[in-house]
Amino acid sequence: MSNAVVPVVVEAADGSPSRRLFARPDIADCLGAMVPAPRRLRIINPFDPLLRDRKRLLRLFNFDYRIEIFVPKAKRKYGYYVFALLEGERLVGRIDMKADRPGGNLAVAALWMEPGCRLTPARQPRLEAELDRQRRFSGLGGVSYADGYLKQDG
């Protein structure tokens, strides 16, 4: 491959104007060869590269994200260490959870769905499967939910 580039137009999800950028010459072939994103629900760490550039995240996914570990508790919108929820190619919510080592559980404090998303009967098992995956990864015995953990149902 040469060092040549081709112009491309990237549409924004947040309503801002499309941007003219440059890509490798075989971009159409690369995009055509991509497999669809898995439909499973995935919990994304706040330090994942997807979330790190907040302006890009807002522009491309219309997802306004901020890690609030340095925000005083009274001023937090979501929680101390909130994870994003990715389903397929869409960020569908946020979850506040932590390892409750003394209790042996992955403790879910709160769940917020994004506008236009709901915790439907079809989505619930995908969330539970991902929480179970996180539970096993953390070496915990179960998953517990705080009373009223569903804070917003978009």
C-alpha positions in Angstrom: 0.0 0.0 0.0 1.2 3.5 -0.8 1.1 6.4 1.5 -1.8 7.9 -0.5 -5.0 8.9 1.2 -8.5 9.6 -0.1 -11.1 12.1 1.1 -14.1 10.8 3.1 -17.0 12.4 4.8 -17.9 11.3 8.3 -21.4 12.1 9.5 -21.9 13.1 13.1 -24.5 11.6 15.4 -24.9 14.7 17.6 -26.3 16.9 14.8 -23.0 18.8 14.1 -21.9 19.2 10.5 -20.3 16.3 8.7 -16.5 16.4 8.6 -14.2 15.9 5.7 -11.4 13.7 6.7 -8.9 11.4 5.0 -8.6 7.6 4.9 -6.5 4.9 3.4 -7.3 4.2 -0.3 -8.8 0.8 0.4 -11.3 2.1 3.0 -14.3 0.9 1.1 -12.9 -2.7 0.9 -12.0 -2.6 4.6 -15.5 -1.4 5.6 -17.1 -4.0 3.4 -15.0 -6.8 5.0 -16.0 -5.9 8.5 -18.2 -8.4 10.4 -21.3 -7.0 12.1 -20.8 -5.9 15.7 -22.0 -8.6 18.2 -25.5 -8.0 19.6 -24.4 -8.9 23.1 -24.4 -6.1 25.7 -20.9 -5.2 26.8 -19.8 -3.2 29.8 -17.1 -0.7 28.8 -14.5 0.5 31.3 -14.3 4.3 31.7 -10.7 4.2 30.5 -11.4 2.3 27.3 -10.2 4.2 24.2 -13.8 4.4 23.0 -14.7 6.7 25.9 -11.4 8.5 26.4 -12.0 11.3 23.8 -15.3 12.7 25.1 -15.7 15.2 22.2 -15.3 12.5 19.6 -17.6 10.2 21.6 -20.3 12.9 21.6 -19.9 13.7 18.0 -19.9 10.1 16.7 -22.2 8.4 19.1 -24.2 11.3 20.7 -23.1 9.9 24.1 -22.2 12.5 26.7 -19.9 10.7 29.1 -17.8 11.9 32.1 -16.1 9.8 34.7 -17.1 11.4 38.0 -14.5 10.0 40.4 -13.1 13.5 41.0 -16.6 15.2 41.2 -17.9 15.8 44.7 -20.6 13.3 45.5 -23.3 16.0 45.7 -22.5 17.2 42.2 -22.4 13.8 40.5 -25.0 13.1 37.8 -24.5 9.3 37.7 -22.0 7.9 40.2 -18.4 7.5 41.3 -17.3 5.0 38.7 -20.0 4.5 36.1 -19.5 2.2 33.1 -21.0 2.6 29.7 -23.1 -0.1 28.1 -22.5 -1.0 24.5 -24.9 -3.1 22.5 -23.9 -3.8 19.0 -22.8 -0.4 17.7 -24.8 1.7 20.0 -24.2 3.0 23.5 -27.4 2.2 25.3 -26.9 3.1 28.9 -24.7 3.4 32.0 -24.3 1.3 35.0 -22.9 2.0 38.5 -21.6 -1.2 40.0 -18.7 -2.4 42.2 -17.3 -5.5 43.7 -18.7 -6.0 47.2 -15.9 -8.3 48.4 -17.3 -8.7 52.0 -20.7 -9.7 50.6 -19.2 -11.7 47.7 -21.3 -10.0 45.1 -21.1 -7.7 42.1 -23.3 -4.9 43.5 -25.4 -2.9 41.0 -26.2 0.4 42.5 -27.9 2.1 39.5 -28.7 1.7 35.9 -29.6 4.5 33.5 -30.8 3.8 29.9 -30.1 6.4 27.2 -33.0 8.3 25.7 -34.8 6.1 23.2 -33.5 2.9 25.0 -35.4 0.8 27.5 -34.6 -2.2 29.6 -36.9 -4.4 27.6 -37.6 -8.1 28.3 -35.3 -8.9 25.3 -32.4 -6.7 26.7 -32.7 -7.8 30.3 -31.1 -11.3 29.7 -28.2 -9.7 27.7 -27.6 -7.4 30.7 -27.7 -10.3 33.1 -25.3 -12.3 31.0 -22.8 -9.5 30.9 -23.1 -8.9 34.6 -22.5 -12.6 35.2 -19.4 -12.4 33.0 -18.2 -9.5 35.0 -19.0 -11.4 38.2 -17.0 -14.4 37.1 -14.1 -12.3 36.0 -14.0 -10.6 39.4 -14.2 -13.9 41.3 -17.5 -13.1 43.0 -20.4 -15.4 43.9 -23.4 -13.5 42.7 -24.9 -10.3 41.4 -27.0 -8.1 43.7 -29.2 -5.1 42.8 -30.0 -2.1 44.9 -33.7 -1.3 45.5 -34.8 1.0 42.7 -31.6 0.5 40.8 -33.3 1.4 37.4 -33.0 5.2 37.6 -34.2 6.1 34.1 -36.0 4.1 31.5 -35.4 6.1 28.3 
